[in-house]
Tab-separated table of C-alpha atoms and ligand atoms in Angstrom:
chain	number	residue	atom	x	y	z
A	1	UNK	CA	111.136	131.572	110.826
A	2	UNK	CA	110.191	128.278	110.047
A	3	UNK	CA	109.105	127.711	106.544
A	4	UNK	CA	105.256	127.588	105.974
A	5	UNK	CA	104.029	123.970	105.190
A	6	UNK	CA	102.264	123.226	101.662
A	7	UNK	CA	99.981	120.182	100.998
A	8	UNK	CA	98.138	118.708	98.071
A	9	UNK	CA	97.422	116.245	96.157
A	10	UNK	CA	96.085	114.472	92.892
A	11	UNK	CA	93.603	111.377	92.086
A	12	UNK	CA	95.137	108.164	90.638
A	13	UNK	CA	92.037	107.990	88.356
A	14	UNK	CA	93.678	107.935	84.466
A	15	UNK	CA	96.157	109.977	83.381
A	16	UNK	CA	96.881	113.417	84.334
A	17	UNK	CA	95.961	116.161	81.904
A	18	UNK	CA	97.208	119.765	81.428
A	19	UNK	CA	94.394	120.964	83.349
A	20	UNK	CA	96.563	118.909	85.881
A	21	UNK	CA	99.420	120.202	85.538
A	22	UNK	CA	98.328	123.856	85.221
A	23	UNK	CA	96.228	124.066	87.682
A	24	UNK	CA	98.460	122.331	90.260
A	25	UNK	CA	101.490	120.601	89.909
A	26	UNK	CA	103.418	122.815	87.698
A	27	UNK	CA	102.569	125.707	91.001
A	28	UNK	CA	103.909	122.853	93.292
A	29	UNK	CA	107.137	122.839	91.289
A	30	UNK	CA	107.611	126.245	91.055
A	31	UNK	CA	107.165	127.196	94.715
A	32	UNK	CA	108.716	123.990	96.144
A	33	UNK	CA	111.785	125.325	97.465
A	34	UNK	CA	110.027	128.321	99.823
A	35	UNK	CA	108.369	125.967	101.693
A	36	UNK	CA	107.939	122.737	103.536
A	37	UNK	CA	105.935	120.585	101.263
A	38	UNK	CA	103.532	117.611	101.281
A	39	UNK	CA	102.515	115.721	97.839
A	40	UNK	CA	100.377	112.814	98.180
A	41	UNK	CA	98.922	110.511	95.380
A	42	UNK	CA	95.433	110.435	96.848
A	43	UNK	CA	94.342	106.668	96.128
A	44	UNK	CA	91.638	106.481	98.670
A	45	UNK	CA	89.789	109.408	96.907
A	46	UNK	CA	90.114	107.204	93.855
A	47	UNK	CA	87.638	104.871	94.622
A	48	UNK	CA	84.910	107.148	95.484
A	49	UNK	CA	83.536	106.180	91.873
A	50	UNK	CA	83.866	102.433	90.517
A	51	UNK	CA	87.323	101.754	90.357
A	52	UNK	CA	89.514	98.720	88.484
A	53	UNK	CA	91.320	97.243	91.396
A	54	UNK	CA	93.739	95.648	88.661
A	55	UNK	CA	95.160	98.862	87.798
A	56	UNK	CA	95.016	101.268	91.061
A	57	UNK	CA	98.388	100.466	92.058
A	58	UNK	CA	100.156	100.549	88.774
A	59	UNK	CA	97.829	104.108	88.462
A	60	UNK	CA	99.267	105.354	91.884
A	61	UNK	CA	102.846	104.573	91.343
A	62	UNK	CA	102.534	106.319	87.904
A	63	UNK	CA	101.266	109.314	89.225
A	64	UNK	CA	103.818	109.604	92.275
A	65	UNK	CA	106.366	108.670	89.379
A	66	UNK	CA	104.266	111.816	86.938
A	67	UNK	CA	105.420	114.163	90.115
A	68	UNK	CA	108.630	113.457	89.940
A	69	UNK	CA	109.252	113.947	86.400
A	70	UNK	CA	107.040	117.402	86.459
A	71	UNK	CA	109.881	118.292	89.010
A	72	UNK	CA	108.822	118.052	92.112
A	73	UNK	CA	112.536	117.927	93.843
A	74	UNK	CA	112.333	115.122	97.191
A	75	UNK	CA	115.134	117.386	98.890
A	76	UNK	CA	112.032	120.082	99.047
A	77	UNK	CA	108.800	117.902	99.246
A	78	UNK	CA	107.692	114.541	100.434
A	79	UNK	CA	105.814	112.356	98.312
A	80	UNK	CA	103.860	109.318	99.684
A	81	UNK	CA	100.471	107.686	98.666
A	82	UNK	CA	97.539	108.405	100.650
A	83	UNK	CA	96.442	105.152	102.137
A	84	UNK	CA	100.073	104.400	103.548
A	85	UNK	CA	99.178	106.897	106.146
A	86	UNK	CA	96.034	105.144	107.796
A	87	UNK	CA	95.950	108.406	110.121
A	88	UNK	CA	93.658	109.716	107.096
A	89	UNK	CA	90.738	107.855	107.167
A	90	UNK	CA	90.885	107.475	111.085
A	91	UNK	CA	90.820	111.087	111.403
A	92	UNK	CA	88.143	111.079	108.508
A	93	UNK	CA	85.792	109.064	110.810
A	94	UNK	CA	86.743	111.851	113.425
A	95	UNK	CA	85.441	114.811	111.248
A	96	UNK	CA	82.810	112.620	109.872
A	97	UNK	CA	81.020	112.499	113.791
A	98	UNK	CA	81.154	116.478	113.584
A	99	UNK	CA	80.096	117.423	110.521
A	100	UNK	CA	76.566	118.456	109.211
A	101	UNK	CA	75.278	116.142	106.457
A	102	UNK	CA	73.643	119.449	104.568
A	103	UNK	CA	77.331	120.848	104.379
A	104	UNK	CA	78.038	117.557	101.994
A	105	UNK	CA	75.029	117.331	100.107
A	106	UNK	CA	75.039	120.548	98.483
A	107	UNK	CA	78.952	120.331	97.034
A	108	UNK	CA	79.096	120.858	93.645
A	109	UNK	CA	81.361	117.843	92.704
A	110	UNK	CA	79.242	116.045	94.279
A	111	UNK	CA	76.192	116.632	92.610
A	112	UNK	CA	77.787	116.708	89.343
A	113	UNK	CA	78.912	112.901	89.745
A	114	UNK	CA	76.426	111.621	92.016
A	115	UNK	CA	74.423	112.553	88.749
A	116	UNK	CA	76.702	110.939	86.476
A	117	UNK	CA	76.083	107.487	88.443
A	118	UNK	CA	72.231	107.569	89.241
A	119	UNK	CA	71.460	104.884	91.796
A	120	UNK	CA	75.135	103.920	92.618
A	121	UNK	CA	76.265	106.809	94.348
A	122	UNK	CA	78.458	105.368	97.539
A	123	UNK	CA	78.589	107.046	100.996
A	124	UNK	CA	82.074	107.338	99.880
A	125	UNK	CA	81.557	109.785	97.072
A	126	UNK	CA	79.404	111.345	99.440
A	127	UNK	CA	82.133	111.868	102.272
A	128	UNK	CA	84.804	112.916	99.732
A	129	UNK	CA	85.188	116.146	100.991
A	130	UNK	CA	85.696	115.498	104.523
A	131	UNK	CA	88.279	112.450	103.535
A	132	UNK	CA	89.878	115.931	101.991
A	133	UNK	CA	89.825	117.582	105.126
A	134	UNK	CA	91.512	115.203	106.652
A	135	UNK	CA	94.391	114.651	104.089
A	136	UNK	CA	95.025	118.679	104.918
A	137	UNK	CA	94.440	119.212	108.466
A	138	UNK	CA	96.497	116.658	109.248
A	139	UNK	CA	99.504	118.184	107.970
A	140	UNK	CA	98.353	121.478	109.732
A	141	UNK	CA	99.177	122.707	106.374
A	142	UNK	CA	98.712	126.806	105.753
A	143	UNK	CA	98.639	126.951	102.277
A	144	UNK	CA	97.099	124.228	99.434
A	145	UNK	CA	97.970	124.805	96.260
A	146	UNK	CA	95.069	123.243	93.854
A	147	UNK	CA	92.911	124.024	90.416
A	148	UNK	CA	89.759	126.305	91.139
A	149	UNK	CA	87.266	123.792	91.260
A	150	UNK	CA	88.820	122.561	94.703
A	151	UNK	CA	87.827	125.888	96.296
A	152	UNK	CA	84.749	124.872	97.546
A	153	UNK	CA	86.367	121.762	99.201
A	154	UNK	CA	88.795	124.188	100.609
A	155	UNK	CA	86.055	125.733	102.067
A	156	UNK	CA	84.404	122.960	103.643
A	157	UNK	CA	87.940	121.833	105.437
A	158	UNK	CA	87.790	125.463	106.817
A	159	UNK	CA	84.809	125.157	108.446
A	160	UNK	CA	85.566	121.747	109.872
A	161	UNK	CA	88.396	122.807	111.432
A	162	UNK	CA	86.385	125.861	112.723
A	163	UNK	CA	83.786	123.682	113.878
A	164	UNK	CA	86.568	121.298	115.629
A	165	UNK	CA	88.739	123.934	117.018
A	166	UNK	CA	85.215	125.792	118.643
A	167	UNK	CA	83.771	122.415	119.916
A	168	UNK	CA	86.789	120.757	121.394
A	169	UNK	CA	89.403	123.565	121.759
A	170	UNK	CA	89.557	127.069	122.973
A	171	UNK	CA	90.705	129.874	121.323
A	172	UNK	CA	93.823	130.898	122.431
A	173	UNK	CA	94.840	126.889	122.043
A	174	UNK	CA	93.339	125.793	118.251
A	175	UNK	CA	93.729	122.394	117.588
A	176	UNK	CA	93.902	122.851	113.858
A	177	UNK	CA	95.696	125.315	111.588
A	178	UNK	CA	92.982	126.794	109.298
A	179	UNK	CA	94.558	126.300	105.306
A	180	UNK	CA	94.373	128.913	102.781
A	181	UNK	CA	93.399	128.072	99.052
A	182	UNK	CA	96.060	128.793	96.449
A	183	UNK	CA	95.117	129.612	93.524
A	184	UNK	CA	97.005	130.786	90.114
A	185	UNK	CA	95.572	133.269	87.705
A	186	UNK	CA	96.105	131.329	85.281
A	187	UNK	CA	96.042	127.884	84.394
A	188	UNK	CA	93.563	127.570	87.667
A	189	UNK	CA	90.757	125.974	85.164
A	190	UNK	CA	91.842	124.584	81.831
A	191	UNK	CA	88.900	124.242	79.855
A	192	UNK	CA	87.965	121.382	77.586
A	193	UNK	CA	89.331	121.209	73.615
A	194	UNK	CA	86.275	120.338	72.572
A	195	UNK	CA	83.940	122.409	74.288
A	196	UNK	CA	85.652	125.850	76.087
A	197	UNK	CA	82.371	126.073	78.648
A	198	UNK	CA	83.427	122.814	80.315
A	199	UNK	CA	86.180	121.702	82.432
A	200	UNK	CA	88.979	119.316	81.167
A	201	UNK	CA	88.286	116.450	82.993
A	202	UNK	CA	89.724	112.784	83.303
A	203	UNK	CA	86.019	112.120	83.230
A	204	UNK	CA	84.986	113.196	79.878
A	205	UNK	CA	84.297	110.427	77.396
A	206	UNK	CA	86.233	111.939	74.709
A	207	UNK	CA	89.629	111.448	74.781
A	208	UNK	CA	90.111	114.754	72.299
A	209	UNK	CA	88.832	116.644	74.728
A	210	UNK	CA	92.119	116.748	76.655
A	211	UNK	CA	95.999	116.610	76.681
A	212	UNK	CA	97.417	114.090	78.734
A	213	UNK	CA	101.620	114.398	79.869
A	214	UNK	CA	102.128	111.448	78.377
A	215	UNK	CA	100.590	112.156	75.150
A	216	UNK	CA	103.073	111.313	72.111
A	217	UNK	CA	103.595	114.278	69.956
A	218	UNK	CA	101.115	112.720	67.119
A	219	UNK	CA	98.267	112.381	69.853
A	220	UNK	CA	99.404	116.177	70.534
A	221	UNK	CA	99.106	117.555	67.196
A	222	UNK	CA	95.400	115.194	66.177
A	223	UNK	CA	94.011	116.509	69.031
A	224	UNK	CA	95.101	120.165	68.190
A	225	UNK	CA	94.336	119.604	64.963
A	226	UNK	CA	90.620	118.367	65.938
A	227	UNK	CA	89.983	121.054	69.052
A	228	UNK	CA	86.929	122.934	68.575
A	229	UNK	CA	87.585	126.691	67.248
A	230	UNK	CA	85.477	129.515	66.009
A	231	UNK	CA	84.293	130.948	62.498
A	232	UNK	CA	86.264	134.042	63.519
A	233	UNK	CA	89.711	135.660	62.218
A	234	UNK	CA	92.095	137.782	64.901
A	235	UNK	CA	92.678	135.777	68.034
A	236	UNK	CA	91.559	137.571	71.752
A	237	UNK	CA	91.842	136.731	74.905
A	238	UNK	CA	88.619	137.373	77.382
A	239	UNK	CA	86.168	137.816	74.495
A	240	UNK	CA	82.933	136.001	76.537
A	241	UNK	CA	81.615	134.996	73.289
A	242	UNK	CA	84.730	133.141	72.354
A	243	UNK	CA	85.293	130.431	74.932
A	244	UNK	CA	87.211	128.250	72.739
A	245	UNK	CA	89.489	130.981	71.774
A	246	UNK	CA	90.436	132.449	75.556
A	247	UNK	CA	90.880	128.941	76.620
A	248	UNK	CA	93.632	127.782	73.765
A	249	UNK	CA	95.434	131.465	74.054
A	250	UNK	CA	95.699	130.662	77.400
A	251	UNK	CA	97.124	127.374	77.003
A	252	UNK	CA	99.684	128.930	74.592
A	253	UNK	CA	100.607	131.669	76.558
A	254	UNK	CA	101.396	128.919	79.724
A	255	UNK	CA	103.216	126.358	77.932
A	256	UNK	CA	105.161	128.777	75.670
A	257	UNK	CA	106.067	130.615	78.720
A	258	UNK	CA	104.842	133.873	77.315
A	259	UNK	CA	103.284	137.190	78.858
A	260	UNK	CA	99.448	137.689	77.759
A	261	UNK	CA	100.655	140.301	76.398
A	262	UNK	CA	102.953	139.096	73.689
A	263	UNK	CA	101.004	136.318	73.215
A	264	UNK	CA	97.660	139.094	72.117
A	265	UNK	CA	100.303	140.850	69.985
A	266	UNK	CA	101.033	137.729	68.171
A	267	UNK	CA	98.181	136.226	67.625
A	268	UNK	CA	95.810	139.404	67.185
A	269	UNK	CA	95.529	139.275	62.881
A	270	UNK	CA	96.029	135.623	62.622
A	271	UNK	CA	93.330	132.623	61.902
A	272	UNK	CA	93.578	129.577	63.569
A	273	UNK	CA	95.332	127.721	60.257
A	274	UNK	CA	98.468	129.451	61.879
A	275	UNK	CA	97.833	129.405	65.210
A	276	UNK	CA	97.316	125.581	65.832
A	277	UNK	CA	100.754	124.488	64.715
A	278	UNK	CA	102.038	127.288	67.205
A	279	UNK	CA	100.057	125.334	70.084
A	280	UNK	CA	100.752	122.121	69.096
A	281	UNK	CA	104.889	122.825	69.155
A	282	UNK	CA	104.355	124.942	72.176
A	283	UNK	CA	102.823	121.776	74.010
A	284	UNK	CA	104.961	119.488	72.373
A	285	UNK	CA	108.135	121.083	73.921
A	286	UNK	CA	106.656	121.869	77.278
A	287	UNK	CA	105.875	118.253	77.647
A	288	UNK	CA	109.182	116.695	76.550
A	289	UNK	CA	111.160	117.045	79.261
A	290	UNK	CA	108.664	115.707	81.144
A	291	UNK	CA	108.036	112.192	79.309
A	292	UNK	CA	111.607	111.988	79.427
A	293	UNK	CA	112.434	111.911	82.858
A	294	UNK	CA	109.242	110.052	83.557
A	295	UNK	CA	110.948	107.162	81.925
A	296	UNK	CA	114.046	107.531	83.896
A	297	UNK	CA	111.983	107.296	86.767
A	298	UNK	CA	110.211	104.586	85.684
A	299	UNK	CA	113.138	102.534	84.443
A	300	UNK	CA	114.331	102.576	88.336
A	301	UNK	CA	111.873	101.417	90.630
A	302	UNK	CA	113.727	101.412	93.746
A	303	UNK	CA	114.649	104.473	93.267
A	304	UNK	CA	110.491	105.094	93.794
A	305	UNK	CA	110.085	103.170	96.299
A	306	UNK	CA	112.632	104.362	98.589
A	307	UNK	CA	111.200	108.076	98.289
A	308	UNK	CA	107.853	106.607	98.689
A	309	UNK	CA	109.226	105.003	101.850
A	310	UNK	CA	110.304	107.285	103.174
A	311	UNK	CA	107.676	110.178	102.603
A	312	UNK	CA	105.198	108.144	104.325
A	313	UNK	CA	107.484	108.210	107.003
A	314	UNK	CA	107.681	111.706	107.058
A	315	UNK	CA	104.379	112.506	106.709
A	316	UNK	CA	103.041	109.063	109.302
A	317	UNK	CA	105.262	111.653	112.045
A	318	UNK	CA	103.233	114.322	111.422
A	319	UNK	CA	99.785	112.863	110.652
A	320	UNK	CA	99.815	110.764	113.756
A	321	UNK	CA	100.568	113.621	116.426
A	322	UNK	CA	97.713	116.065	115.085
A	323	UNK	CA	95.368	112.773	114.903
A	324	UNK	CA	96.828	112.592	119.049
A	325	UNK	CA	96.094	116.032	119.386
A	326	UNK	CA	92.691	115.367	117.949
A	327	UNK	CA	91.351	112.458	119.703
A	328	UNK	CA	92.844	113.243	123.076
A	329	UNK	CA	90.751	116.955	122.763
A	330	UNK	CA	87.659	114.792	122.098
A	331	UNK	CA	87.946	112.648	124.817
A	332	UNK	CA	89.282	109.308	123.946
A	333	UNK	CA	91.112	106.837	125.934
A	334	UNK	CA	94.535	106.924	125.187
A	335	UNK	CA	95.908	103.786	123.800
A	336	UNK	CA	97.336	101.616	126.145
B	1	TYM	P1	91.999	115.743	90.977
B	1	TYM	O1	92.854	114.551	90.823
B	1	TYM	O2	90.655	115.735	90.367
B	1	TYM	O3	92.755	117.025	90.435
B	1	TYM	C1	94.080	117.284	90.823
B	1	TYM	C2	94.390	118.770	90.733
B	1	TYM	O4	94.187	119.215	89.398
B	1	TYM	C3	93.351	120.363	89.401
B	1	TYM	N1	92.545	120.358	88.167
B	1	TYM	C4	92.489	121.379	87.311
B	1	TYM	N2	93.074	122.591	87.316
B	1	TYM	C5	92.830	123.411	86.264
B	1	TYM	N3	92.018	123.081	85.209
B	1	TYM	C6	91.410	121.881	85.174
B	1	TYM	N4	90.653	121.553	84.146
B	1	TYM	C7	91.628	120.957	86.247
B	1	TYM	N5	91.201	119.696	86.514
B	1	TYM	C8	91.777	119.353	87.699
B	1	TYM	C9	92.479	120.206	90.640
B	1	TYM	O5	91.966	121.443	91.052
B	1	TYM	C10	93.468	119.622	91.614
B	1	TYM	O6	94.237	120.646	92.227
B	1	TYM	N6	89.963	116.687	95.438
B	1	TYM	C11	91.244	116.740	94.745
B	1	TYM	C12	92.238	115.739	95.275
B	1	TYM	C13	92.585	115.901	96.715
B	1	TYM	C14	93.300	116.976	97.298
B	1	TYM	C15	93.425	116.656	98.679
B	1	TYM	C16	93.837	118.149	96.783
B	1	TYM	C17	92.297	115.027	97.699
B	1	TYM	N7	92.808	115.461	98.904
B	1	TYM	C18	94.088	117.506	99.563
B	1	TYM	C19	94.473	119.009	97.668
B	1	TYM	C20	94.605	118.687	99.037
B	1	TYM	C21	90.984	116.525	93.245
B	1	TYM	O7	89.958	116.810	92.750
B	1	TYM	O8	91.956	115.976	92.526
């Protein structure tokens, strides 16, 4: 049996954050090795919102460099950027021909930021989604591994492919593989430090309000130290009126590698004087390893480069026979 084929992929917009990690690469890592697997740094999705052009490379070599030092092993997974496969926005214009405008305008990321930037919104922003699509159908990919706020996009690239496969294909021959969502119970939507109703985001003003894998163990520990808590004593998970609380016992329980469980037992008569320096070396260790080797990788950019090189490869083989398989069922000439 072949192996099933994973794909997914992360924004070079800042630097990644725990809700990052969490919610996706850290599942990428730990899965790698049952299947075939597809990491991209997604750099055209990055400029969906105003973007510095001085610092989108450096971002997306940093982040390609981030997923190699969270683990992700190139004998198990290809890594490549995003726009070094121009198959993705050609088969983006593709989907974009077939897809209802009213399936776009009511996505929740979208309305969030297209409310964030008033009257600048782009088409792009707009057209996010099916760019998203396209980065996974591509790939014929059965399983995408991503944070629960990309479940609704997972949705959407569903129902293209439906729409696709019904308009241009027949059933017993289905041009494109319909992807499943894969989503963690836990760690699937990391929740701000200083407010546990909202998302960490790369977005958010406030720098306390998230972790990022880079973060030197003083940045750890202020932020910690600064995260927004509760009045109350005895730490529970689940407790709906403590958002703050689930949402750092969480985190604990993650990055200290601990069952809910234990972590309940422990921290079930304690305040939060005692519980933030248990956090703080919890997230210092689990992040160590990973600064470390990020340097290594860093210190040898050839090294980079040549997986880099060769993913796109990899993934160009691929991309370029479903975008075949695609235009050729809707018609077009074939290239001379
Ligand atoms: P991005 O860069 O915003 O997020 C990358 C991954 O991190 C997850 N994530 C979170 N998980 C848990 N808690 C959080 N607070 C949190 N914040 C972010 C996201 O769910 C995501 O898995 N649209 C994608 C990028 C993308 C993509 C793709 C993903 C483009 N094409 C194809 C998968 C497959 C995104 O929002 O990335």
């Amino acid at each position: 049996m072949p192996k099933q084929r994973v794909l997914s992929g992360v924004q070079p917009t800042g630097n990644l954050h725990l809700g990052n990690y969490l919610g996706a690469i850290r599942n990428w890592v730990e899965s790698q090795s049952q299947y075939e697997n597809y990491f991209c740094v997604v750099d055209l999705h990055a400029i969906t919102v105003p973007h510095d052009p001085k610092i989108l490379a450096d971002n997306t070599y940093k982040i390609a460099a981030l997923y190699l030092a969270c683990g992700i092993d190139p004998a198990d997974s290809k890594i490549f950027i995003q726009s070094h496969v121009p198959a993705h926005t050609e088969l983006t214009w593709l989907f974009n021909c077939i897809t209802p405008l009213n399936w776009l305008e009511g996505m929740i990321q979208f309305k969030e930021k297209a409310l964030k930037q008033g009257e600048n919104v782009g088409v792009g922003l707009l057209d996010y989604p099916v760019l998203m699509a396209a980065d996974i159908l591509l790939y014929q990919a059965d399983l995408v591994p991503v944070g629960e706020d990309q479940k609704q996009h997972l949705e959407l690239t569903r129902d293209i492919a439906i729409r696709l496969n019904f308009q241009f294909g027949s059933e017993e021959k289905p041009i494109l593989k319909l992807p499943q969502p894969l989503i963690r119970a836990e760690g699937a939507r990391v929740m701000s430090l200083t407010d546990g109703t909202r998302k960490m985001s790369k977005s958010d003003p406030s720098e306390l309000s998230r972790i990022h894998l880079l973060d030197s163990p003083e940045e750890i520990q202020k932020k910690i130290k600064r995260c927004k808590t509760d009045p109350i004593r005895g730490l529970t998970f689940d407790d709906p009126d403590r958002p703050e609380c689930n949402n750092l016992l969480t985190l604990y329980m993650v990055l200290s590698g601990q069952s809910k469980a234990a972590v309940a037992a422990e921290c079930e008569s304690i305040g939060w004087g005692q519980f933030k320096p248990l956090l703080t070396e919890a997230a210092i260790a689990a992040l160590e390893p990973i600064q470390a080797r990020y340097q290594q990788v860093m210190a040898e950019p050839g090294y980079l480069e040549s997986i880099l090189r060769q993913g796109r490869e990899q993934a160009a083989a691929i991309a370029n026979q479903t975008l075949a398989d695609v235009r050729s069922a809707m018609g077009f000439a074939s290239p001379l």
